[in-house]
Coordinates of N, CA, C and O in Angstrom, one line a residue:
M28 N 82.8 93.8 62.7 CA 84.4 93.8 62.6 C 85.0 95.0 63.1 O 86.0 95.0 63.9
K29 N 84.7 96.0 62.6 CA 85.2 97.4 62.8 C 85.2 97.6 64.3 O 86.1 98.0 65.0
K30 N 83.7 97.3 65.0 CA 83.6 97.6 66.3 C 84.7 96.7 67.3 O 85.3 97.1 68.3
L31 N 84.8 95.4 66.6 CA 85.7 94.5 67.5 C 87.1 94.9 67.6 O 87.8 95.0 68.6
F32 N 87.6 95.5 66.3 CA 88.9 96.0 66.3 C 89.2 97.1 67.2 O 89.9 97.2 67.9
L33 N 88.0 98.2 67.3 CA 88.1 99.3 68.1 C 88.1 99.0 69.5 O 88.7 99.5 70.3
L34 N 87.4 98.0 69.9 CA 87.2 97.3 71.2 C 88.5 96.7 71.8 O 89.1 97.2 72.8
I35 N 89.2 95.9 70.9 CA 90.3 95.4 71.2 C 91.4 96.5 71.3 O 92.3 96.5 72.4
F36 N 91.5 97.3 70.5 CA 92.3 98.6 70.4 C 92.2 99.4 71.7 O 93.3 99.5 72.3
F37 N 91.1 99.6 72.1 CA 90.9 100.5 73.5 C 91.5 99.6 74.5 O 91.9 100.2 75.5
F38 N 91.0 98.3 74.7 CA 91.4 97.7 75.9 C 93.2 97.4 76.0 O 93.5 97.4 77.0
G39 N 93.3 97.4 74.8 CA 95.1 97.4 74.5 C 95.8 98.7 75.1 O 96.6 98.6 75.9
I40 N 95.2 99.7 74.7 CA 95.8 100.9 75.2 C 95.3 101.4 76.8 O 96.4 101.5 77.4
T41 N 94.2 100.8 77.2 CA 94.1 101.0 78.6 C 94.7 99.9 79.6 O 95.3 100.5 80.6
S42 N 95.0 99.0 78.9 CA 95.8 98.0 79.9 C 97.2 98.2 79.9 O 97.9 98.0 81.0
T43 N 97.7 98.8 78.9 CA 99.3 99.1 79.0 C 99.3 100.6 79.3 O 100.2 101.0 80.2
G44 N 98.6 101.5 79.0 CA 98.4 102.9 79.5 C 98.2 103.1 80.9 O 98.9 104.3 81.3
F45 N 97.5 102.2 81.5 CA 97.3 102.5 83.0 C 98.3 101.4 84.0 O 97.8 101.3 85.2
C46 N 99.4 101.0 83.5 CA 99.9 100.1 84.0 C 100.8 100.8 85.2 O 101.4 101.8 85.0
Q47 N 100.8 100.2 86.4 CA 101.6 101.0 87.6 C 102.5 99.8 88.2 O 102.5 98.6 88.0
I48 N 103.6 100.3 88.7 CA 104.6 99.7 89.4 C 104.0 99.0 90.6 O 103.3 99.7 91.3
K49 N 104.4 97.5 90.6 CA 104.0 96.8 91.8 C 104.9 97.0 92.7 O 106.1 96.8 92.9
S50 N 104.7 97.9 93.8 CA 105.5 98.3 94.9 C 105.2 97.2 96.0 O 104.0 96.9 96.5
R51 N 106.4 96.6 96.4 CA 106.4 95.6 97.6 C 106.6 96.1 99.0 O 107.2 97.3 99.0
S52 N 106.4 95.5 99.8 CA 107.0 95.8 101.1 C 108.2 95.0 101.6 O 108.3 93.8 101.0
F53 N 108.8 95.4 102.5 CA 110.2 94.8 102.8 C 109.8 93.5 103.7 O 110.4 92.5 103.6
E54 N 108.5 93.4 104.4 CA 108.1 92.1 104.9 C 107.7 91.1 103.7 O 107.7 90.0 104.2
E55 N 107.4 91.5 102.7 CA 107.2 90.5 101.5 C 108.5 89.8 101.0 O 108.3 88.7 100.3
I56 N 109.5 90.7 101.0 CA 110.6 90.1 100.2 C 111.0 88.8 100.3 O 111.7 88.0 99.4
D57 N 111.2 88.1 101.8 CA 111.8 87.0 102.0 C 110.9 85.9 101.4 O 111.4 85.0 100.8
S58 N 109.6 85.9 101.5 CA 108.9 84.9 100.6 C 108.9 85.2 99.3 O 108.8 83.9 98.5
L59 N 108.9 86.4 98.7 CA 109.0 86.4 97.3 C 110.3 85.8 96.8 O 110.1 85.4 95.7
Q60 N 111.4 86.1 97.5 CA 112.6 85.6 97.0 C 112.8 84.1 96.9 O 113.5 83.3 96.3
Q61 N 111.8 83.3 97.8 CA 111.6 81.9 97.8 C 110.9 81.3 96.6 O 111.2 80.4 95.8
I62 N 110.3 82.3 96.2 CA 109.4 82.0 94.8 C 110.3 82.2 93.4 O 110.3 81.1 92.8
Q63 N 110.8 83.3 93.6 CA 111.8 83.7 92.3 C 112.7 84.8 93.0 O 112.5 85.8 93.4
K64 N 114.1 84.4 92.6 CA 115.4 85.3 93.0 C 115.2 86.5 92.0 O 115.2 86.4 90.9
R65 N 115.3 87.6 92.7 CA 115.4 88.8 92.0 C 116.1 90.1 92.8 O 116.0 89.8 93.9
K66 N 116.6 90.9 92.1 CA 117.4 91.9 92.6 C 116.3 93.0 93.3 O 115.1 92.8 92.9
I67 N 116.5 93.7 94.4 CA 115.6 94.4 94.9 C 116.1 96.1 94.8 O 117.1 96.2 94.8
I68 N 115.0 96.8 94.1 CA 115.3 98.2 94.0 C 114.5 99.0 95.0 O 113.2 98.9 95.1
V69 N 115.0 99.8 96.0 CA 114.4 100.8 96.9 C 114.4 101.9 96.4 O 115.7 102.7 96.4
F70 N 113.2 102.7 96.3 CA 113.3 104.0 96.1 C 112.9 104.8 97.4 O 112.1 104.8 98.1
I71 N 114.1 105.5 97.9 CA 114.1 106.2 99.2 C 113.7 107.5 98.8 O 114.6 108.2 98.3
H72 N 112.8 108.1 99.5 CA 112.3 109.5 99.1 C 111.7 110.2 100.3 O 111.5 109.7 101.4
T73 N 111.3 111.4 100.2 CA 110.6 112.2 101.2 C 109.4 112.9 100.6 O 109.6 113.2 99.2
D74 N 108.3 113.4 101.2 CA 107.3 114.1 100.6 C 107.8 115.5 100.3 O 107.3 116.3 99.2
W75 N 108.7 116.2 100.9 CA 109.1 117.6 100.7 C 110.3 117.5 99.6 O 110.8 118.8 99.2
C76 N 110.6 116.8 99.2 CA 111.9 116.4 98.0 C 111.4 116.8 96.8 O 110.7 115.9 96.1
Q77 N 111.7 117.9 96.2 CA 111.3 118.5 94.8 C 111.7 117.3 93.7 O 111.1 116.7 92.9
F78 N 113.0 116.9 93.8 CA 113.7 115.8 93.0 C 113.0 114.4 93.1 O 112.7 113.8 92.1
C79 N 112.5 114.0 94.1 CA 112.0 112.8 94.7 C 110.7 112.7 93.8 O 110.3 111.9 93.3
Q80 N 109.8 113.9 94.0 CA 108.6 113.8 93.4 C 108.6 114.0 91.9 O 107.8 113.5 91.2
R81 N 109.6 114.6 91.4 CA 109.8 114.5 89.9 C 110.1 113.3 89.3 O 109.6 112.8 88.1
M82 N 110.9 112.6 90.1 CA 111.1 111.2 89.7 C 109.7 110.4 89.7 O 109.6 109.3 88.7
K83 N 108.9 110.5 90.6 CA 107.7 109.9 90.7 C 106.7 110.1 89.6 O 106.0 109.4 89.1
V84 N 106.8 111.3 89.1 CA 105.6 111.7 87.9 C 106.5 111.6 86.7 O 105.9 111.6 85.5
T85 N 107.8 111.4 86.5 CA 108.4 111.2 85.1 C 109.0 109.7 85.1 O 108.4 108.8 84.5
T86 N 110.1 109.5 85.8 CA 110.7 108.3 85.8 C 109.7 107.3 86.0 O 109.8 106.0 85.5
F87 N 109.3 107.1 86.9 CA 108.4 105.9 87.6 C 107.0 105.9 87.1 O 106.1 105.2 87.1
K88 N 106.7 106.7 85.9 CA 105.4 106.9 85.3 C 105.8 106.4 83.5 O 104.6 106.1 82.8
N89 N 106.9 106.2 83.3 CA 107.3 105.6 82.1 C 107.1 104.1 81.8 O 107.4 103.3 82.6
Q90 N 106.3 103.9 80.8 CA 105.8 102.5 80.6 C 106.8 101.4 80.5 O 106.6 100.3 81.2
E91 N 108.1 101.7 79.7 CA 109.2 100.8 79.8 C 109.7 100.4 81.2 O 109.8 99.3 81.4
I92 N 109.8 101.5 81.8 CA 110.5 101.4 83.2 C 109.6 100.5 84.2 O 110.0 99.6 85.0
I93 N 108.1 100.9 84.2 CA 107.2 100.1 84.8 C 107.2 98.6 84.7 O 107.2 97.7 85.4
Q94 N 107.1 98.3 83.1 CA 107.3 96.9 82.7 C 108.4 96.1 83.3 O 108.4 95.1 83.7
K95 N 109.5 96.8 83.2 CA 110.8 96.0 83.4 C 110.9 96.1 85.1 O 111.4 94.9 85.5
L96 N 110.6 97.0 85.8 CA 110.6 97.0 87.1 C 109.8 95.8 87.6 O 110.1 94.8 88.4
N97 N 108.5 95.5 86.9 CA 107.5 94.7 87.5 C 108.0 93.3 87.1 O 107.7 92.3 87.7
S98 N 108.5 93.0 86.0 CA 109.0 91.7 85.6 C 110.3 91.1 86.0 O 110.5 90.1 86.1
E99 N 111.2 92.3 86.3 CA 112.6 91.6 86.6 C 113.2 92.0 88.1 O 114.1 91.5 88.4
F100 N 112.4 92.7 88.6 CA 112.9 93.4 90.0 C 111.7 93.2 91.0 O 110.7 93.2 90.6
Y101 N 112.2 93.3 92.4 CA 111.1 93.5 93.4 C 111.4 95.0 93.7 O 112.6 95.7 93.9
F102 N 110.4 95.8 93.6 CA 110.4 97.5 93.8 C 109.8 97.8 95.0 O 108.7 97.3 95.3
I103 N 110.4 98.5 96.1 CA 110.0 98.9 97.2 C 110.0 100.5 97.3 O 111.2 101.1 97.0
D104 N 109.0 101.1 97.5 CA 109.0 102.5 97.7 C 108.9 102.8 99.1 O 108.1 102.4 99.8
L105 N 110.0 103.4 99.5 CA 110.3 104.1 101.2 C 110.3 105.4 101.2 O 111.2 106.1 100.9
N106 N 109.3 106.0 102.0 CA 109.1 107.2 102.5 C 110.3 107.3 103.8 O 110.0 106.4 104.7
A107 N 111.4 108.0 103.6 CA 112.2 108.2 104.6 C 111.7 108.5 105.9 O 112.6 108.5 106.9
E108 N 110.5 109.3 105.9 CA 110.0 109.8 107.2 C 108.8 108.7 107.7 O 107.8 109.1 108.4
E109 N 108.7 107.5 107.2 CA 107.7 106.6 107.4 C 107.8 106.3 109.1 O 108.8 106.1 109.7
K110 N 106.5 106.2 109.7 CA 106.7 106.1 111.0 C 106.3 104.9 111.5 O 106.7 104.4 112.6
R111 N 106.1 104.0 110.7 CA 105.8 102.5 111.1 C 106.8 101.7 111.3 O 107.8 102.1 110.6
N112 N 106.8 100.6 112.3 CA 108.1 99.7 112.3 C 108.0 98.8 111.1 O 107.1 98.6 110.7
I113 N 109.3 98.6 110.6 CA 109.5 98.0 109.6 C 110.2 96.7 109.7 O 111.5 96.8 110.2
R114 N 109.9 95.4 109.6 CA 110.7 94.2 109.8 C 111.4 93.9 108.5 O 110.7 93.7 107.5
F115 N 112.7 93.7 108.5 CA 113.5 93.3 107.3 C 114.6 92.5 107.7 O 115.4 93.2 108.6
N116 N 115.1 91.7 107.2 CA 116.5 90.8 107.5 C 116.5 90.5 109.0 O 117.2 90.6 109.7
N117 N 115.3 90.1 109.4 CA 115.3 89.6 110.9 C 115.6 90.7 111.9 O 116.0 90.4 113.0
Q118 N 115.1 91.7 111.5 CA 115.5 93.0 112.5 C 114.1 94.0 112.3 O 113.6 93.9 111.2
I119 N 114.0 94.8 113.3 CA 112.8 95.8 113.3 C 113.7 97.1 113.2 O 114.6 97.5 114.1
F120 N 113.2 98.1 112.4 CA 113.6 99.4 112.2 C 112.5 100.2 112.6 O 111.3 100.0 112.1
K121 N 113.0 101.3 113.1 CA 112.0 102.2 113.5 C 112.3 103.7 113.1 O 113.4 104.1 112.9
F122 N 111.1 104.5 113.2 CA 111.4 105.9 113.1 C 112.0 106.5 114.1 O 111.9 106.2 115.3
Q123 N 112.9 107.5 113.8 CA 113.9 108.0 114.7 C 113.5 109.5 115.0 O 113.9 110.3 113.7
P124 N 112.8 110.0 115.6 CA 112.4 111.6 115.7 C 113.7 112.4 115.9 O 114.6 112.0 116.7
T125 N 113.7 113.3 115.2 CA 114.7 114.4 115.4 C 114.3 115.7 116.0 O 115.0 116.7 116.1
G126 N 112.8 115.8 116.3 CA 112.4 117.1 116.6 C 110.8 116.8 116.7 O 110.3 115.8 116.4
T127 N 110.0 118.0 116.6 CA 108.8 117.9 116.6 C 108.1 117.5 115.1 O 108.7 118.3 114.3
N128 N 107.5 116.3 115.1 CA 107.1 115.8 114.0 C 108.2 115.9 112.7 O 107.9 116.0 111.5
V129 N 109.3 115.6 113.0 CA 110.5 115.7 111.9 C 111.2 114.3 112.5 O 111.5 114.1 113.8
G130 N 111.7 113.7 111.7 CA 112.7 112.7 111.9 C 113.1 111.7 110.6 O 112.3 112.1 109.4
V131 N 113.6 110.7 110.8 CA 114.0 109.8 109.8 C 113.9 108.4 110.2 O 114.3 108.0 111.3
H132 N 113.5 107.4 109.2 CA 113.4 106.1 109.6 C 114.7 105.3 109.5 O 115.9 105.7 108.5
E133 N 115.2 104.5 110.6 CA 116.2 103.9 110.7 C 116.6 103.0 109.4 O 117.9 102.9 108.8
L134 N 115.6 102.5 108.7 CA 116.0 101.6 107.6 C 116.3 102.4 106.3 O 117.1 102.3 105.6
A135 N 115.7 103.6 106.3 CA 116.2 104.8 105.3 C 117.6 105.1 105.4 O 118.3 105.3 104.4
L136 N 117.9 105.2 106.7 CA 119.3 105.5 106.9 C 120.3 104.3 106.5 O 121.5 104.5 106.1
Q137 N 120.1 103.3 107.0 CA 120.8 102.0 106.7 C 120.9 102.0 105.1 O 122.0 101.7 104.7
L138 N 119.7 102.0 104.5 CA 120.1 101.6 103.0 C 120.3 103.0 102.2 O 120.9 102.7 101.0
G139 N 120.2 104.0 102.7 CA 120.6 105.2 102.0 C 121.8 106.1 102.1 O 122.2 107.1 101.5
T140 N 122.3 105.9 103.1 CA 123.4 106.6 103.8 C 124.6 106.3 102.8 O 125.1 104.9 102.8
N141 N 125.2 107.1 102.3 CA 126.3 106.9 101.6 C 127.7 108.2 101.9 O 127.1 109.3 101.9
N142 N 128.6 107.7 102.2 CA 129.8 108.7 102.7 C 129.0 109.6 103.9 O 129.3 110.8 104.0
N143 N 128.5 108.9 104.8 CA 128.0 109.4 106.2 C 127.1 110.4 105.8 O 126.7 111.1 106.8
Q144 N 126.2 110.5 104.9 CA 125.2 111.3 104.5 C 124.1 110.7 103.9 O 124.4 109.8 102.9
I145 N 123.0 111.2 104.0 CA 121.7 110.6 103.1 C 121.3 111.8 102.2 O 121.1 113.1 102.7
V146 N 121.3 111.9 100.8 CA 120.7 112.9 100.0 C 119.7 112.1 99.2 O 119.9 111.1 98.6
Y147 N 118.5 112.8 99.1 CA 117.4 112.4 98.4 C 117.1 112.9 97.0 O 117.7 114.0 96.6
P148 N 116.5 112.0 96.3 CA 116.1 110.7 96.4 C 117.4 109.7 96.2 O 118.5 110.0 95.9
V149 N 117.4 108.6 96.9 CA 118.1 107.4 96.9 C 117.6 106.2 96.1 O 116.5 105.8 96.6
L150 N 118.3 105.8 95.3 CA 118.2 104.4 94.9 C 119.0 103.4 95.5 O 120.3 103.6 95.4
C151 N 118.6 102.3 96.0 CA 119.4 101.3 96.6 C 119.1 100.1 96.0 O 117.8 99.8 96.0
V152 N 120.1 99.3 95.5 CA 119.8 98.2 94.8 C 120.6 97.0 95.8 O 121.6 97.1 95.9
M153 N 119.9 96.0 95.8 CA 120.1 95.0 96.7 C 120.1 93.5 96.0 O 119.3 93.3 95.1
N154 N 121.0 92.6 96.3 CA 121.1 91.5 95.5 C 120.1 90.7 96.1 O 119.2 90.9 97.1
E155 N 119.9 89.4 95.9 CA 119.0 88.4 96.4 C 119.0 87.9 97.8 O 118.2 87.4 98.5
K156 N 120.1 88.4 98.3 CA 120.7 87.9 99.8 C 120.6 89.3 100.6 O 121.0 89.3 101.7
N157 N 120.0 90.1 100.1 CA 119.6 91.5 100.6 C 120.8 92.3 101.2 O 121.0 93.0 102.2
E158 N 121.8 92.2 100.2 CA 123.2 93.0 100.3 C 123.1 94.0 99.4 O 122.6 93.8 98.3
I159 N 123.7 95.2 99.9 CA 123.4 96.4 98.9 C 124.8 96.3 98.1 O 125.8 95.9 98.1
I160 N 124.3 96.6 96.5 CA 125.2 96.3 95.6 C 125.5 97.6 94.8 O 126.4 97.8 94.1
F161 N 124.3 98.5 95.0 CA 124.5 100.0 94.2 C 123.8 100.8 95.0 O 122.6 100.5 95.5
Q162 N 124.3 102.1 95.0 CA 123.4 103.3 95.8 C 123.8 104.3 94.8 O 124.9 104.5 94.2
Y163 N 122.6 105.2 94.5 CA 122.7 106.3 93.8 C 121.9 107.4 94.4 O 120.7 107.1 94.6
S164 N 122.4 108.5 94.7 CA 121.7 109.6 95.4 C 121.6 110.7 94.3 O 122.3 111.6 94.3
N165 N 120.4 110.9 93.6 CA 120.3 112.0 92.8 C 119.1 111.7 92.0 O 118.5 110.5 91.7
Y166 N 118.4 112.8 91.2 CA 117.4 112.5 90.2 C 117.9 111.7 89.2 O 119.1 112.0 88.7
L167 N 117.1 110.8 88.4 CA 117.5 109.8 87.3 C 116.3 110.0 86.6 O 115.2 109.7 86.8
S168 N 116.6 110.5 85.3 CA 115.7 110.7 84.1 C 115.3 109.3 83.7 O 116.1 108.6 83.9
P169 N 114.1 109.2 83.0 CA 113.8 107.9 82.4 C 114.9 107.3 81.8 O 115.0 106.1 81.7
K170 N 115.4 108.2 80.9 CA 116.4 107.6 79.9 C 117.6 107.0 80.7 O 118.2 105.9 80.6
D171 N 118.2 107.7 81.8 CA 119.5 107.4 82.5 C 118.7 106.0 83.4 O 119.5 105.0 83.7
F172 N 117.3 105.9 83.8 CA 117.0 104.9 84.5 C 117.0 103.6 83.7 O 117.3 102.4 84.3
K173 N 116.7 103.9 82.5 CA 116.6 102.7 81.6 C 117.9 102.1 81.5 O 118.2 100.9 81.5
I174 N 119.0 102.7 81.4 CA 120.3 102.5 81.2 C 120.8 101.7 82.6 O 121.3 100.6 82.4
L175 N 120.4 102.2 83.8 CA 120.7 101.5 85.0 C 120.2 100.1 84.9 O 120.7 99.3 85.3
L176 N 118.8 100.1 84.7 CA 118.2 98.8 84.7 C 118.9 97.7 83.8 O 118.9 96.5 84.3
E177 N 119.3 98.3 82.7 CA 120.1 97.3 81.6 C 121.3 96.6 82.2 O 121.4 95.5 82.1
K178 N 122.0 97.6 82.7 CA 123.4 97.3 83.6 C 122.9 96.3 84.9 O 123.7 95.5 84.9
L179 N 121.8 96.3 85.4 CA 121.5 95.7 86.6 C 121.3 94.3 86.1 O 121.3 93.2 86.8
E180 N 120.6 94.1 85.0 CA 120.2 92.9 84.4 C 121.3 92.0 84.0 O 121.2 90.7 83.7
E181 N 122.4 92.5 83.7 CA 123.8 91.8 83.2 C 124.0 90.8 84.2 O 124.1 91.0 85.2

């Protein structure tokens, strides 16, 4: 009996302890929305942005946040310097070079630009019709991100 309890306890910890965010692609969104309507949260970041990296290892590793994102939203992780073409909303968005090995993706600009500039990291929230309903450009702690998710569920 003791072994059975330990086994169940161990698997309970590992199944919740290693839970990860289900990151979707833009190409999947239309078919997912036909199955179940949800708001979309797009995390726009770069590899060189320290605040972006900090959000990845703090906010997006929080088990409550992971569980809520996986069950209530469609989450998309978008590197603003992504070089592949992305099809979304019946359009094709491309990487726009601005120099040698540098540039920004058109979709990151479209979803992340606020007051004519893009500041990383960006959280872009869209409704079920792919319309932007909220943008936030800055680091969000797990505590603040939980508050945002609660407000988005209302």
